[in-house]
Backbone as a chain_set.jsonl record, in Angstrom:
{"seq": "XXXXXXXXXXXXXXXXXXXXXXXXXXXXXXXXXXXXXXXXXXXXXXXXXXXXXXXXXXXXXXXXXXXXXXXXXXXXXXXXXXXXXXXXXXXXXXXXXXXXXXXXXXXXXXXXXXXXXXXXX", "coords": {"N": [[0.819, -1.19, 0.111], [0.524, 2.149, -0.894], [0.821, 5.328, 0.45], [-0.028, 8.857, 0.073], [0.398, 11.736, 1.426], [-1.063, 15.028, 1.402], [-1.656, 18.671, 1.202], [-0.824, 20.27, 3.303], [0.646, 23.327, 4.679], [1.281, 26.908, 5.084], [-0.433, 28.658, 7.494], [-2.297, 31.065, 9.301], [-2.69, 31.466, 12.789], [-5.665, 30.31, 14.085], [-6.89, 29.784, 11.831], [-7.822, 27.464, 9.248], [-7.15, 24.107, 7.777], [-7.045, 21.464, 5.519], [-6.049, 18.313, 5.444], [-5.173, 15.642, 3.091], [-5.024, 12.073, 2.431], [-4.105, 9.977, 0.032], [-4.584, 6.7, -0.969], [-3.102, 3.841, -2.493], [-2.798, 0.666, -4.307], [-3.747, -1.268, -2.553], [-6.375, -2.735, -0.524], [-8.365, -0.27, 0.399], [-10.444, -0.067, 2.286], [-9.919, -1.889, 4.085], [-8.192, -1.086, 5.993], [-7.526, 0.565, 9.01], [-7.134, 3.898, 9.423], [-4.863, 6.418, 10.198], [-3.809, 9.538, 11.741], [-0.653, 11.289, 12.247], [1.775, 13.3, 13.991], [4.875, 15.059, 13.852], [7.365, 16.881, 15.59], [10.498, 18.163, 14.751], [13.134, 16.687, 16.653], [11.593, 15.776, 18.605], [9.262, 12.957, 19.684], [7.093, 11.15, 17.58], [3.692, 11.786, 17.332], [0.449, 10.709, 18.128], [-2.682, 11.715, 16.395], [-5.252, 11.441, 15.29], [-7.549, 8.802, 14.516], [-9.317, 6.497, 12.364], [-11.932, 4.159, 11.967], [-12.501, 1.135, 9.716], [-14.74, 1.503, 8.179], [-15.396, 4.007, 8.674], [-16.917, 4.083, 10.775], [-16.37, 4.768, 13.575], [-14.396, 6.964, 15.44], [-11.293, 8.204, 16.793], [-9.533, 10.484, 18.92], [-6.667, 12.4, 19.826], [-6.14, 14.213, 22.878], [-5.148, 16.744, 22.29], [-6.331, 17.305, 19.813], [-8.98, 17.038, 19.734], [-12.392, 18.387, 19.222], [-11.275, 20.309, 17.543], [-10.159, 19.184, 15.353], [-10.981, 16.838, 12.648], [-11.396, 13.8, 11.599], [-11.824, 11.936, 8.613], [-12.967, 9.708, 5.976], [-13.173, 8.467, 2.631], [-14.159, 5.733, 1.381], [-14.677, 5.095, -1.394], [-13.084, 6.795, -2.78], [-10.653, 6.076, -1.925], [-9.301, 7.636, -0.019], [-8.318, 9.409, 2.906], [-8.947, 11.825, 5.247], [-7.999, 14.886, 7.087], [-9.514, 17.327, 8.784], [-8.605, 20.339, 9.93], [-9.005, 22.697, 12.258], [-9.325, 26.025, 13.885], [-6.452, 26.545, 14.237], [-3.412, 26.237, 15.949], [-0.351, 27.704, 16.927], [1.239, 25.686, 18.126], [0.495, 23.423, 16.774], [2.092, 23.226, 14.741], [3.907, 21.232, 12.573], [5.227, 18.16, 10.995], [2.908, 16.339, 9.382], [1.802, 13.079, 9.267], [0.188, 10.383, 7.548], [-1.043, 7.248, 8.046], [-1.656, 3.64, 7.861], [-3.214, 0.851, 9.391], [-3.808, -2.537, 10.408], [-5.427, -3.304, 12.346], [-7.406, -1.768, 15.058], [-5.972, 1.028, 16.618], [-3.962, 3.321, 18.439], [-1.44, 3.356, 18.539], [1.775, 4.148, 17.095], [3.512, 2.216, 16.34], [2.102, 0.115, 15.595], [1.116, 0.692, 13.167], [1.164, -0.166, 9.778], [1.749, 0.915, 7.119], [2.999, 3.822, 5.831], [2.694, 7.509, 4.882], [4.497, 10.058, 3.208], [4.533, 12.364, 4.601], [3.373, 15.729, 5.328], [3.907, 19.163, 5.69], [2.92, 21.201, 8.045], [2.452, 24.65, 9.042], [1.906, 26.887, 11.397], [1.365, 30.252, 11.959], [1.869, 32.755, 14.414]], "CA": [[0.022, -0.068, 0.02], [1.2, 3.519, -0.982], [0.134, 6.485, 0.907], [0.469, 10.082, -0.21], [-0.203, 12.912, 2.34], [-0.82, 16.439, 1.028], [-2.44, 19.633, 1.819], [-0.187, 21.139, 4.291], [1.047, 24.762, 4.122], [1.362, 27.867, 5.974], [-1.636, 29.149, 7.849], [-2.3, 31.917, 10.584], [-3.46, 30.871, 14.008], [-7.033, 30.485, 14.115], [-7.248, 29.249, 10.436], [-8.085, 25.96, 9.005], [-6.492, 23.426, 6.866], [-7.633, 20.06, 5.23], [-5.073, 17.363, 4.819], [-5.725, 14.379, 2.453], [-4.244, 11.129, 2.351], [-4.548, 9.162, -0.972], [-3.965, 5.509, -0.966], [-3.196, 2.929, -3.711], [-2.121, -0.564, -4.119], [-4.34, -2.156, -1.456], [-7.823, -2.449, -0.267], [-8.388, 0.926, 1.353], [-11.358, -0.106, 3.368], [-9.397, -3.032, 5.092], [-7.287, -0.535, 6.961], [-7.745, 1.653, 10.037], [-6.389, 5.015, 8.957], [-4.52, 7.405, 11.338], [-2.803, 10.662, 11.374], [0.183, 11.36, 13.425], [2.538, 14.479, 13.615], [5.97, 14.994, 14.423], [8.178, 18.134, 15.334], [12.045, 17.816, 14.925], [13.608, 16.684, 18.0], [10.404, 15.192, 19.44], [8.724, 11.826, 19.219], [5.876, 11.195, 16.762], [2.428, 11.902, 18.192], [-0.847, 10.37, 17.509], [-3.514, 12.738, 16.333], [-6.578, 10.888, 15.187], [-7.819, 7.563, 13.79], [-10.832, 6.192, 11.929], [-12.067, 2.68, 11.628], [-12.501, 0.85, 8.369], [-15.899, 1.983, 7.363], [-15.583, 5.305, 9.345], [-17.967, 4.064, 12.048], [-15.803, 5.185, 14.847], [-13.067, 7.919, 15.388], [-10.676, 8.589, 18.183], [-8.767, 11.758, 18.839], [-5.829, 12.837, 20.896], [-6.803, 15.424, 23.529], [-4.876, 18.006, 21.549], [-7.059, 17.285, 18.681], [-10.579, 17.1, 20.263], [-13.017, 19.59, 19.284], [-10.764, 21.062, 16.649], [-9.817, 18.386, 14.164], [-11.98, 15.978, 12.332], [-10.652, 12.788, 10.645], [-12.993, 11.273, 7.905], [-12.415, 8.975, 4.953], [-14.114, 8.229, 1.647], [-13.411, 4.517, 0.653], [-14.902, 5.096, -2.659], [-11.979, 7.604, -3.373], [-9.422, 5.601, -1.285], [-8.68, 8.795, 0.574], [-8.538, 9.89, 4.254], [-8.857, 13.468, 5.501], [-7.979, 15.535, 8.475], [-9.855, 18.642, 8.731], [-8.091, 21.105, 11.133], [-9.675, 24.098, 12.493], [-8.758, 26.674, 15.062], [-5.323, 25.997, 14.38], [-2.557, 27.086, 17.011], [1.216, 27.585, 16.564], [1.799, 24.367, 18.661], [-0.004, 22.435, 15.855], [3.057, 23.114, 13.671], [4.522, 19.837, 12.569], [4.992, 17.314, 9.916], [1.791, 15.316, 9.617], [1.803, 11.812, 8.488], [-1.082, 9.428, 7.385], [-0.675, 5.802, 8.162], [-2.55, 2.598, 7.585], [-2.991, -0.205, 10.124], [-4.98, -3.437, 10.14], [-6.128, -3.13, 13.724], [-7.854, -0.494, 15.753], [-4.89, 1.33, 17.621], [-3.349, 4.689, 18.285], [0.118, 3.301, 18.73], [2.397, 4.299, 15.787], [4.202, 1.058, 16.039], [1.235, -0.849, 14.945], [0.743, 1.004, 11.734], [2.011, -0.774, 8.78], [2.235, 1.669, 6.103], [3.133, 5.426, 6.106], [2.902, 8.397, 3.79], [5.71, 10.74, 3.283], [4.217, 13.636, 5.357], [3.017, 17.039, 4.737], [4.285, 19.929, 6.695], [1.868, 22.277, 8.509], [3.179, 25.697, 9.845], [0.841, 27.743, 11.958], [2.138, 31.348, 12.424], [1.129, 33.409, 15.587]], "C": [[0.823, 1.154, 0.133], [0.346, 4.593, -0.6], [0.788, 7.659, 0.453], [-0.271, 11.074, 0.521], [0.021, 14.273, 1.626], [-1.87, 17.335, 1.592], [-2.047, 20.399, 2.86], [0.137, 22.523, 3.675], [1.177, 25.65, 5.398], [-0.073, 28.662, 6.258], [-1.589, 30.03, 9.126], [-3.079, 31.121, 11.678], [-4.928, 31.223, 13.924], [-7.785, 30.017, 12.771], [-7.502, 27.766, 10.464], [-7.162, 25.403, 7.763], [-7.129, 21.986, 6.646], [-6.355, 19.199, 4.597], [-5.843, 16.187, 4.192], [-4.603, 13.404, 2.328], [-4.751, 10.015, 1.262], [-3.844, 7.74, -0.966], [-3.982, 4.646, -2.324], [-2.537, 1.821, -3.407], [-2.654, -1.437, -3.133], [-5.917, -1.935, -1.516], [-8.014, -1.514, 0.926], [-9.293, 0.468, 2.543], [-10.985, -1.304, 4.42], [-8.43, -2.516, 6.004], [-7.981, 0.478, 7.865], [-6.699, 2.684, 9.459], [-6.138, 5.996, 10.112], [-3.65, 8.557, 10.794], [-1.999, 10.962, 12.55], [0.958, 12.822, 13.033], [3.908, 14.463, 14.415], [6.758, 16.406, 14.351], [9.566, 17.652, 15.468], [12.432, 17.757, 16.362], [12.585, 15.886, 19.01], [9.839, 13.739, 18.916], [7.404, 12.192, 18.377], [4.735, 11.202, 17.598], [1.166, 11.562, 17.473], [-1.798, 11.648, 17.47], [-4.993, 12.344, 16.307], [-6.546, 9.543, 14.447], [-9.323, 7.218, 13.559], [-10.877, 4.839, 11.472], [-12.343, 2.538, 10.175], [-13.672, 1.454, 7.544], [-16.225, 3.518, 7.917], [-16.686, 5.331, 10.376], [-17.572, 4.491, 13.41], [-14.576, 5.955, 14.648], [-12.564, 8.008, 16.894], [-9.538, 9.638, 18.005], [-7.756, 11.839, 20.044], [-6.541, 14.036, 21.652], [-6.467, 16.648, 22.862], [-5.682, 18.364, 20.326], [-8.734, 17.492, 18.852], [-11.209, 18.437, 20.073], [-12.496, 20.541, 18.171], [-10.555, 20.491, 15.238], [-10.929, 17.315, 13.845], [-11.36, 14.963, 11.239], [-12.09, 12.208, 9.975], [-12.278, 10.4, 6.723], [-13.682, 8.716, 3.889], [-13.447, 6.923, 1.025], [-13.664, 4.471, -0.857], [-13.559, 5.752, -3.44], [-10.667, 7.054, -2.853], [-8.542, 6.635, -0.532], [-9.247, 9.021, 2.064], [-8.277, 11.335, 4.357], [-8.702, 13.713, 7.04], [-8.191, 16.852, 8.282], [-9.419, 19.395, 10.017], [-8.556, 22.389, 11.154], [-9.138, 24.76, 13.698], [-7.375, 26.451, 15.286], [-4.299, 26.919, 15.292], [-1.152, 26.878, 16.575], [1.746, 26.21, 17.071], [1.409, 23.417, 17.717], [1.093, 22.363, 14.76], [3.887, 21.9, 13.791], [4.378, 19.354, 11.187], [4.025, 16.451, 10.113], [1.904, 14.219, 8.538], [0.518, 11.037, 8.673], [-0.501, 8.084, 7.605], [-1.857, 4.862, 8.222], [-2.362, 1.42, 8.488], [-4.203, -1.325, 9.989], [-5.912, -3.531, 11.25], [-6.482, -1.653, 14.162], [-6.758, -0.098, 16.85], [-4.523, 2.881, 17.352], [-1.834, 4.626, 18.502], [0.76, 3.26, 17.405], [3.227, 3.114, 15.355], [3.416, -0.146, 15.451], [0.753, -0.534, 13.439], [1.68, 0.614, 10.774], [2.526, 0.149, 7.676], [2.106, 3.119, 6.425], [3.257, 6.131, 4.894], [4.165, 9.151, 4.093], [5.609, 11.981, 4.142], [4.142, 14.867, 4.747], [3.239, 17.988, 5.889], [3.214, 21.034, 6.919], [2.779, 23.244, 9.376], [2.116, 26.627, 10.181], [1.501, 28.929, 12.595], [1.128, 32.118, 13.45], [0.837, 34.887, 15.068]], "O": [[1.663, 1.304, 1.02], [-0.717, 4.818, -1.178], [2.017, 7.669, 0.381], [-1.464, 11.27, 0.288], [1.154, 14.62, 1.29], [-2.793, 16.936, 2.302], [-2.842, 21.192, 3.363], [-0.038, 22.831, 2.496], [1.178, 25.196, 6.542], [-0.712, 29.196, 5.352], [-0.807, 29.679, 10.009], [-3.946, 30.28, 11.438], [-5.302, 32.375, 13.705], [-9.005, 29.902, 12.662], [-7.417, 27.024, 11.442], [-6.58, 26.127, 6.955], [-7.687, 21.421, 7.586], [-5.824, 19.406, 3.506], [-6.923, 15.789, 4.627], [-3.437, 13.757, 2.153], [-5.674, 9.251, 1.547], [-2.615, 7.668, -0.959], [-4.879, 4.821, -3.149], [-1.77, 1.775, -2.445], [-1.971, -2.421, -2.849], [-6.544, -1.208, -2.286], [-7.879, -1.82, 2.11], [-8.895, 0.624, 3.697], [-11.672, -1.579, 5.403], [-7.831, -3.277, 6.764], [-8.929, 1.151, 7.459], [-5.579, 2.338, 9.084], [-7.036, 6.348, 10.875], [-2.984, 8.57, 9.759], [-2.467, 10.929, 13.688], [0.772, 13.379, 11.951], [4.0, 13.903, 15.507], [6.828, 17.028, 13.291], [9.803, 16.756, 16.278], [12.116, 18.629, 17.171], [12.94, 15.468, 20.112], [10.007, 13.446, 17.732], [6.793, 13.258, 18.464], [4.821, 10.574, 18.654], [0.865, 12.05, 16.384], [-1.735, 12.51, 18.347], [-5.825, 12.785, 17.099], [-5.543, 9.225, 13.808], [-10.276, 7.522, 14.277], [-10.033, 4.368, 10.71], [-12.428, 3.518, 9.434], [-13.531, 1.837, 6.382], [-17.249, 4.107, 7.571], [-17.259, 6.348, 10.766], [-18.406, 4.561, 14.313], [-13.773, 5.642, 13.768], [-13.25, 7.908, 17.91], [-8.749, 9.613, 17.062], [-8.052, 11.362, 21.139], [-7.399, 14.727, 21.103], [-7.288, 17.563, 22.794], [-5.725, 19.506, 19.868], [-9.479, 18.074, 18.063], [-10.759, 19.461, 20.589], [-13.191, 21.507, 17.858], [-10.721, 21.121, 14.193], [-11.711, 16.962, 14.728], [-10.904, 15.348, 10.163], [-13.153, 12.06, 10.578], [-11.054, 10.452, 6.601], [-14.872, 8.748, 4.203], [-12.437, 6.958, 0.322], [-12.882, 3.826, -1.555], [-13.099, 5.3, -4.489], [-9.618, 7.521, -3.297], [-7.319, 6.538, -0.428], [-10.429, 8.842, 2.358], [-7.487, 11.94, 3.633], [-9.119, 13.01, 7.961], [-7.356, 17.575, 7.739], [-9.885, 19.045, 11.101], [-8.52, 23.131, 10.172], [-8.513, 24.083, 14.514], [-7.006, 26.173, 16.428], [-4.389, 28.146, 15.329], [-0.847, 25.902, 15.889], [2.647, 25.651, 16.445], [2.067, 22.38, 17.807], [1.008, 21.478, 13.909], [4.463, 21.553, 14.823], [3.656, 19.88, 10.34], [4.183, 15.684, 11.064], [2.049, 14.365, 7.324], [-0.123, 11.023, 9.724], [0.669, 7.927, 7.259], [-2.954, 5.27, 8.602], [-1.253, 0.898, 8.381], [-5.323, -1.055, 9.554], [-7.095, -3.82, 11.073], [-5.971, -0.621, 13.726], [-6.632, -0.787, 17.863], [-4.743, 3.503, 16.313], [-1.111, 5.615, 18.621], [0.374, 2.424, 16.588], [3.608, 2.991, 14.191], [3.924, -1.148, 14.948], [0.155, -1.318, 12.703], [2.861, 0.955, 10.843], [3.717, 0.103, 7.367], [1.236, 3.564, 7.174], [3.802, 5.617, 3.917], [4.823, 8.914, 5.106], [6.644, 12.606, 4.372], [4.772, 15.107, 3.717], [2.807, 17.68, 7.0], [2.73, 21.665, 5.98], [3.619, 22.862, 10.191], [1.448, 27.136, 9.281], [2.141, 28.774, 13.634], [-0.099, 32.113, 13.354], [0.242, 35.688, 15.789]]}, "num_chains": 1, "name": "protein.A"}
C-alpha cells in the first residue's frame, strides 16, 4: 500500500487546513487510517484515527473539538480537517494505515511521506 499525504502549508493561528491522504495498491477499506504528527527533536505523536468504514473515530486530547478525521472509501482517501489551528500544531503530519484499531504508531504498517503544516502566530 502506498500512501501520499498532501494539503499542508502555512496558515495563521485560528485558521483551517484540510489534509488528504490518498492510498493506492491495496484494499483501502481494509485499513484503519490514522494521522500522526512530528516536530523535529520530538517523538511522533498520535492525532486521530478512523475505523475501516468510518464508523468510529478517536482523537488525541490536543485534537478533540478542533480536528475531524474522515474517509471516503470510494476515493481511497482519508482526510484530516483542522480548524482553530494553533502555533503548537506546527509539525509534519503523516497518514498511516493499520490492520487493527490502535493509536500506537508502532502498529501502523504503512506510512505516507508527510506534509508540513506551519501555523504562524
